[in-house]
Amino acid sequence: MKKEIRLLGIDDSPFTFNEKYTRIFGVVMRGGNYLECVLSSQISVDGDDSTSIVRDMIENTRHKMQIKAILLDGIALGGFNVIDIEKIYKDTKIPIITITRDKPDFDKIKTALKKNFQDWKKRWNLVNKGKLHEVKTSHNPIYIKFMGLSIDEAKEIIKLSTIRGVVPEPIRVAHLIASGVTRGESYGKA
Amino acid sequence: MKKEIRLLGIDDSPFTFNEKYTRIFGVVMRGGNYLECVLSSQISVDGDDSTSIVRDMIENTRHKMQIKAILLDGIALGGFNVIDIEKIYKDTKIPIITITRDKPDFDKIKTALKKNFQDWKKRWNLVNKGKLHEVKTSHNPIYIKFMGLSIDEAKEIIKLSTIRGVVPEPIRVAHLIASGVTRGESYGKA
């Protein structure tokens, strides 16, 4: 795999639950080194539009044909606006990898969905798409799901795009932008 | 000079003259490679607050003590909101470099200032602070002004932080963020 493959990383902005919408940011990078493009859009907090808006972000960028994989910070944006990673992959034909630093607590997620959403079953089904894998790193392990590529390819993409710590640059940079744009100064890790 | 010195690059968002305010973005990078922080603030289009707002952006970031130089995309942000680079340097004690890809047409600037601003003399004085230097690159030359460092140091900082083309990464990345946040997809060069 070439070190300079184009990757799209996506993360959402910090928000409060008083807000109806939050912004999401995409960055196209060559491997983990060179920023080529910044994308932004808006999704509803706890809504159900993240799949279509992420898909549109991918379909509409002039970089689409160059993007070899989509990296998402977890399976949901804007609270419980869960992304249908299978649909994104089927529609765009671009492999997709979700990454979290903490092991998802599925019991807790299910309880929260049941408590807060009439359509919890639909969201729960989306949460469960793809198998969760633990991936060892030189620091703590990370947890990933993926569609459209093998686990070895997913691991290779993560490795080639991670510079410091365990978060691939396209997600880390999308997080810094989302945080800095919203708060005035970026804080925290993706 | 170390290759990984911290640099702050600043650029403004695209705007129309119907808008009263526009956003500015700062990025702290290690040399030309690693993004550490994203800052954002707001200035008035054609106003006179860019000096104080850029200074506050620098004074308030937790990275201030690490920043070895400030790189600005030209001498003004938000139209003719001209920055007093001497004041920024005196207040923050951090060297500052302004960079443009095109040679400034000072006659044209003076005419525009006279035509549009009662306080044109004040703005014109700020435009003229620092001597303009042409710097050769492997592509087209760029035009710089600087305060608080020698021309050789300024050239070295520009060289170590430029990866492709002629624009140092901190300015190029600030430009991509400003453009992507405002337009949905980033376009153009800083």
XYZ file of C-alpha atoms in Angstrom:
380
model
C 0.000 0.000 0.000
C 1.376 3.448 -0.886
C 2.211 5.688 2.074
C 0.509 8.643 0.424
C -2.948 7.155 -0.224
C -5.760 9.664 0.211
C -7.867 9.211 3.335
C -10.956 11.105 4.472
C -11.280 11.538 8.245
C -14.536 12.810 9.759
C -15.401 14.086 13.240
C -18.140 16.188 14.798
C -17.995 19.396 16.827
C -18.525 19.577 20.561
C -22.139 20.547 21.292
C -24.640 20.887 24.097
C -27.954 19.070 24.048
C -29.697 22.458 23.882
C -28.401 22.748 20.344
C -30.426 21.327 17.504
C -27.543 21.060 15.051
C -23.821 20.516 15.188
C -21.159 20.807 12.519
C -19.120 17.969 11.142
C -15.712 18.296 9.508
C -13.960 16.139 6.967
C -10.302 16.296 6.036
C -8.667 14.713 3.026
C -5.045 13.836 3.760
C -2.317 12.011 1.916
C -1.484 9.260 4.384
C -0.819 10.933 7.705
C 1.143 13.867 6.431
C -0.290 16.304 3.982
C -3.643 18.073 4.306
C -5.319 18.455 0.928
C -8.849 19.605 1.672
C -11.228 20.587 4.475
C -14.951 19.827 4.212
C -17.758 20.926 6.518
C -21.431 20.218 6.892
C -24.147 20.162 9.540
C -26.154 17.347 11.149
C -28.910 17.316 13.737
C -28.017 16.429 17.331
C -29.504 12.991 18.131
C -31.160 13.030 14.693
C -31.067 10.409 11.975
C -29.452 12.314 9.107
C -25.758 11.508 9.640
C -25.712 8.703 7.045
C -27.120 10.815 4.225
C -25.063 13.888 5.125
C -21.781 11.969 5.371
C -22.595 10.229 2.095
C -23.301 13.594 0.422
C -20.049 15.005 1.806
C -18.186 12.142 0.132
C -20.162 12.200 -3.127
C -19.793 15.961 -3.538
C -16.104 16.494 -2.899
C -13.902 16.846 -5.948
C -11.468 14.479 -4.215
C -13.917 11.565 -4.177
C -12.192 9.505 -6.853
C -8.876 9.672 -4.976
C -10.174 8.665 -1.534
C -9.116 5.099 -0.660
C -10.788 4.878 2.759
C -13.079 6.812 5.100
C -12.083 7.007 8.765
C -14.790 7.811 11.298
C -14.400 8.707 14.960
C -16.816 6.045 16.221
C -20.129 4.868 14.839
C -22.158 8.008 15.613
C -21.854 11.766 15.201
C -23.834 14.462 17.018
C -24.777 12.267 19.971
C -26.760 9.212 18.859
C -27.039 10.178 15.195
C -25.807 6.693 14.263
C -24.116 6.182 10.893
C -25.067 3.263 8.678
C -21.550 2.266 7.670
C -22.852 -0.488 5.397
C -24.958 1.992 3.424
C -22.093 4.477 3.157
C -19.854 1.763 1.779
C -22.502 0.428 -0.623
C -23.386 3.881 -1.937
C -19.869 5.282 -2.271
C -17.907 2.066 -2.924
C -15.200 3.453 -0.645
C -14.023 1.267 2.254
C -14.862 2.641 5.687
C -13.262 2.182 9.115
C -14.655 3.373 12.460
C -12.196 3.857 15.288
C -12.665 4.384 19.030
C -10.071 4.677 21.751
C -12.333 3.211 24.406
C -14.064 -0.136 24.098
C -17.736 0.595 23.386
C -20.038 -0.432 26.257
C -22.866 -1.929 24.209
C -25.133 -2.584 27.206
C -24.908 1.054 28.170
C -25.547 2.188 24.593
C -28.602 -0.064 24.300
C -30.037 1.219 27.586
C -29.512 4.845 26.520
C -31.115 4.218 23.116
C -34.130 2.489 24.694
C -34.568 5.293 27.181
C -34.323 8.182 24.727
C -35.591 7.076 21.327
C -38.824 5.604 20.072
C -36.903 4.296 17.076
C -34.228 2.728 19.295
C -34.337 -0.614 17.473
C -33.369 1.016 14.202
C -30.455 2.838 15.807
C -29.405 -0.278 17.702
C -29.311 -2.219 14.432
C -26.994 0.387 12.941
C -24.738 0.320 16.015
C -24.370 -3.432 15.519
C -23.390 -3.375 11.866
C -19.850 -4.694 11.382
C -17.849 -6.722 13.853
C -15.823 -4.956 16.543
C -12.096 -5.761 16.517
C -9.484 -4.872 19.093
C -6.293 -3.655 17.432
C -3.049 -3.572 19.391
C -0.883 -0.471 19.091
C 2.394 0.553 20.743
C 0.188 2.387 23.282
C -3.302 1.285 24.328
C -5.397 -0.860 21.993
C -8.036 0.752 19.776
C -11.387 -0.667 18.665
C -12.414 -0.706 15.048
C -15.157 -1.795 12.666
C -14.757 -1.826 8.911
C -16.535 -2.508 5.617
C -15.076 -3.053 2.154
C -11.578 -4.120 3.103
C -9.800 -6.839 5.069
C -8.678 -6.457 8.664
C -5.060 -6.477 7.494
C -5.761 -3.641 5.085
C -7.618 -1.729 7.813
C -4.680 -2.175 10.182
C -2.202 -1.088 7.515
C -4.202 2.083 6.795
C -4.352 2.911 10.499
C -0.636 2.289 10.909
C 0.484 4.362 7.931
C -1.717 7.304 8.942
C -0.878 7.438 12.653
C 2.041 9.672 13.650
C 1.810 10.124 17.416
C -0.401 8.255 19.859
C -3.072 5.908 18.504
C -5.426 8.118 16.489
C -4.898 8.297 12.694
C -4.081 11.805 11.511
C -7.220 12.331 9.378
C -9.414 11.793 12.467
C -7.093 13.704 14.791
C -6.939 16.701 12.447
C -10.733 16.661 11.838
C -11.150 16.660 15.629
C -8.770 19.615 16.116
C -10.602 21.632 13.470
C -14.051 20.778 14.872
C -12.940 21.697 18.367
C -11.031 24.863 17.401
C -13.804 26.207 15.173
C -16.421 25.716 17.876
C -14.497 26.643 21.020
C -11.937 29.161 19.728
C -9.098 26.822 20.764
C -8.923 23.096 20.151
C -8.764 20.778 23.147
C -8.735 17.064 23.816
C -8.138 14.034 21.716
C -10.364 12.582 19.024
C 17.216 26.044 13.812
C 15.258 22.940 14.802
C 12.992 21.508 12.121
C 10.138 21.083 14.599
C 9.889 24.658 15.924
C 6.317 25.736 16.656
C 4.850 28.199 14.196
C 1.472 29.949 14.258
C -0.084 30.561 10.838
C -3.119 32.837 10.486
C -5.546 33.419 7.612
C -9.036 34.830 7.212
C -12.203 33.314 5.739
C -13.617 34.242 2.370
C -16.365 36.845 2.810
C -18.586 39.197 0.881
C -18.667 42.900 1.550
C -22.272 42.552 2.690
C -20.933 40.770 5.753
C -19.964 42.773 8.789
C -17.687 40.134 10.284
C -15.473 37.338 9.055
C -13.732 34.560 10.919
C -9.990 34.146 11.223
C -8.189 30.872 11.903
C -4.853 30.162 13.493
C -2.984 26.877 13.403
C -0.038 25.898 15.568
C 2.237 23.457 13.756
C 5.555 21.874 14.471
C 7.583 23.026 11.464
C 5.606 22.095 8.409
C 4.432 18.700 9.527
C 2.381 18.208 12.623
C -0.790 20.134 13.499
C -1.004 20.802 17.224
C -3.853 23.235 17.657
C -6.572 25.146 15.791
C -7.662 28.614 16.942
C -10.538 30.716 15.692
C -11.820 34.222 16.228
C -13.785 36.931 14.437
C -12.840 40.322 13.028
C -14.840 43.050 11.325
C -14.662 43.325 7.534
C -12.717 46.508 6.655
C -12.623 47.331 10.367
C -9.639 48.239 12.516
C -9.676 45.437 15.091
C -7.382 42.864 13.459
C -4.305 43.915 15.475
C -5.983 43.547 18.857
C -7.791 40.325 17.920
C -4.683 38.645 16.494
C -2.736 39.751 19.563
C -5.421 38.316 21.876
C -5.419 35.051 19.887
C -1.674 34.758 20.518
C -1.783 35.881 24.161
C -4.635 33.517 25.037
C -3.478 30.249 23.509
C -1.870 27.754 25.855
C 0.793 27.255 23.171
C 2.034 30.845 23.354
C 5.317 30.095 25.109
C 6.241 27.526 22.448
C 5.522 29.671 19.378
C 8.749 30.831 17.718
C 7.206 32.845 14.880
C 3.856 34.091 13.584
C 3.173 33.729 9.862
C 0.508 35.948 8.323
C -1.045 35.713 4.881
C -0.334 39.319 3.941
C -0.562 42.507 5.975
C -4.364 42.654 6.281
C -7.244 40.332 7.173
C -10.932 40.825 6.396
C -10.358 43.228 3.506
C -8.454 46.318 4.631
C -8.402 45.491 8.339
C -4.651 46.173 8.346
C -2.485 44.526 11.005
C 0.095 46.532 12.921
C 2.886 43.959 12.760
C 5.170 46.151 14.843
C 2.642 46.293 17.667
C 2.012 42.534 17.534
C 5.730 41.904 17.805
C 6.226 44.460 20.601
C 3.280 43.155 22.636
C 3.885 39.429 22.198
C 7.701 39.403 21.798
C 7.215 36.761 19.101
C 8.807 37.390 15.687
C 6.319 37.901 12.864
C 6.538 37.326 9.113
C 3.957 38.369 6.499
C 3.958 36.501 3.212
C 2.281 37.182 -0.124
C 2.540 35.289 -3.380
C 1.957 38.366 -5.499
C 4.003 41.539 -5.252
C 1.818 44.088 -3.460
C 0.782 46.999 -5.700
C 1.231 49.809 -3.205
C -0.113 52.520 -5.527
C -3.321 50.563 -5.945
C -3.585 49.929 -2.206
C -3.103 53.626 -1.437
C -5.748 54.636 -3.975
C -8.231 52.122 -2.537
C -7.564 53.271 1.020
C -7.993 56.950 0.073
C -11.223 56.199 -1.738
C -12.840 54.082 0.968
C -11.601 55.199 4.385
C -11.597 58.486 6.231
C -8.737 57.120 8.352
C -6.786 56.066 5.263
C -3.526 57.660 6.504
C -3.528 55.491 9.598
C -4.082 52.325 7.544
C -1.498 53.390 4.998
C 1.060 53.852 7.783
C 0.396 50.303 8.964
C 0.709 48.925 5.421
C 4.143 50.535 5.207
C 5.580 49.143 8.422
C 8.488 46.798 7.703
C 10.477 46.590 4.497
C 9.241 44.387 1.660
C 11.702 41.698 0.561
C 11.523 39.463 -2.474
C 12.475 35.896 -1.577
C 13.448 33.443 -4.292
C 11.972 29.950 -4.155
C 12.242 26.938 -6.467
C 8.941 28.187 -7.984
C 7.912 31.844 -8.198
C 9.339 34.355 -5.725
C 7.316 35.364 -2.653
C 7.194 38.736 -0.906
C 7.736 39.060 2.808
C 7.966 41.548 5.644
C 9.202 40.676 9.092
C 9.839 41.999 12.604
C 11.915 40.529 15.405
C 14.239 38.340 13.375
C 16.833 38.610 10.611
C 16.063 38.011 6.953
C 18.141 34.829 7.081
C 16.076 33.534 10.006
C 12.865 34.491 8.213
C 14.000 32.650 5.081
C 14.994 29.595 7.115
C 11.588 29.462 8.840
C 9.813 29.725 5.485
C 12.016 27.011 3.981
C 11.628 24.517 6.816
C 7.848 24.942 6.919
C 7.128 24.757 3.183
C 6.392 21.290 1.775
C 4.883 21.819 -1.662
C 4.706 25.039 -3.665
C 5.754 28.292 -2.013
C 3.325 28.771 0.892
C 4.469 27.657 4.377
C 2.259 24.920 5.823
C 0.891 26.927 8.781
C -0.552 29.518 6.371
C -1.676 26.929 3.817
C -3.460 24.852 6.466
C -5.079 27.933 8.066
C -6.311 28.866 4.595
C -7.765 25.387 3.923
C -9.612 25.446 7.255
C -10.941 28.992 6.732
C -12.123 28.123 3.247
C -13.588 24.694 4.144
C -15.429 25.961 7.213
C -17.003 28.823 5.304
C -17.714 27.209 1.936
C -18.213 23.535 2.826
C -15.202 22.566 0.732
C -11.838 24.304 0.667
C -10.643 25.881 -2.568
C -7.730 27.938 -3.759
C -4.326 28.747 -2.420
C -3.445 30.946 0.526
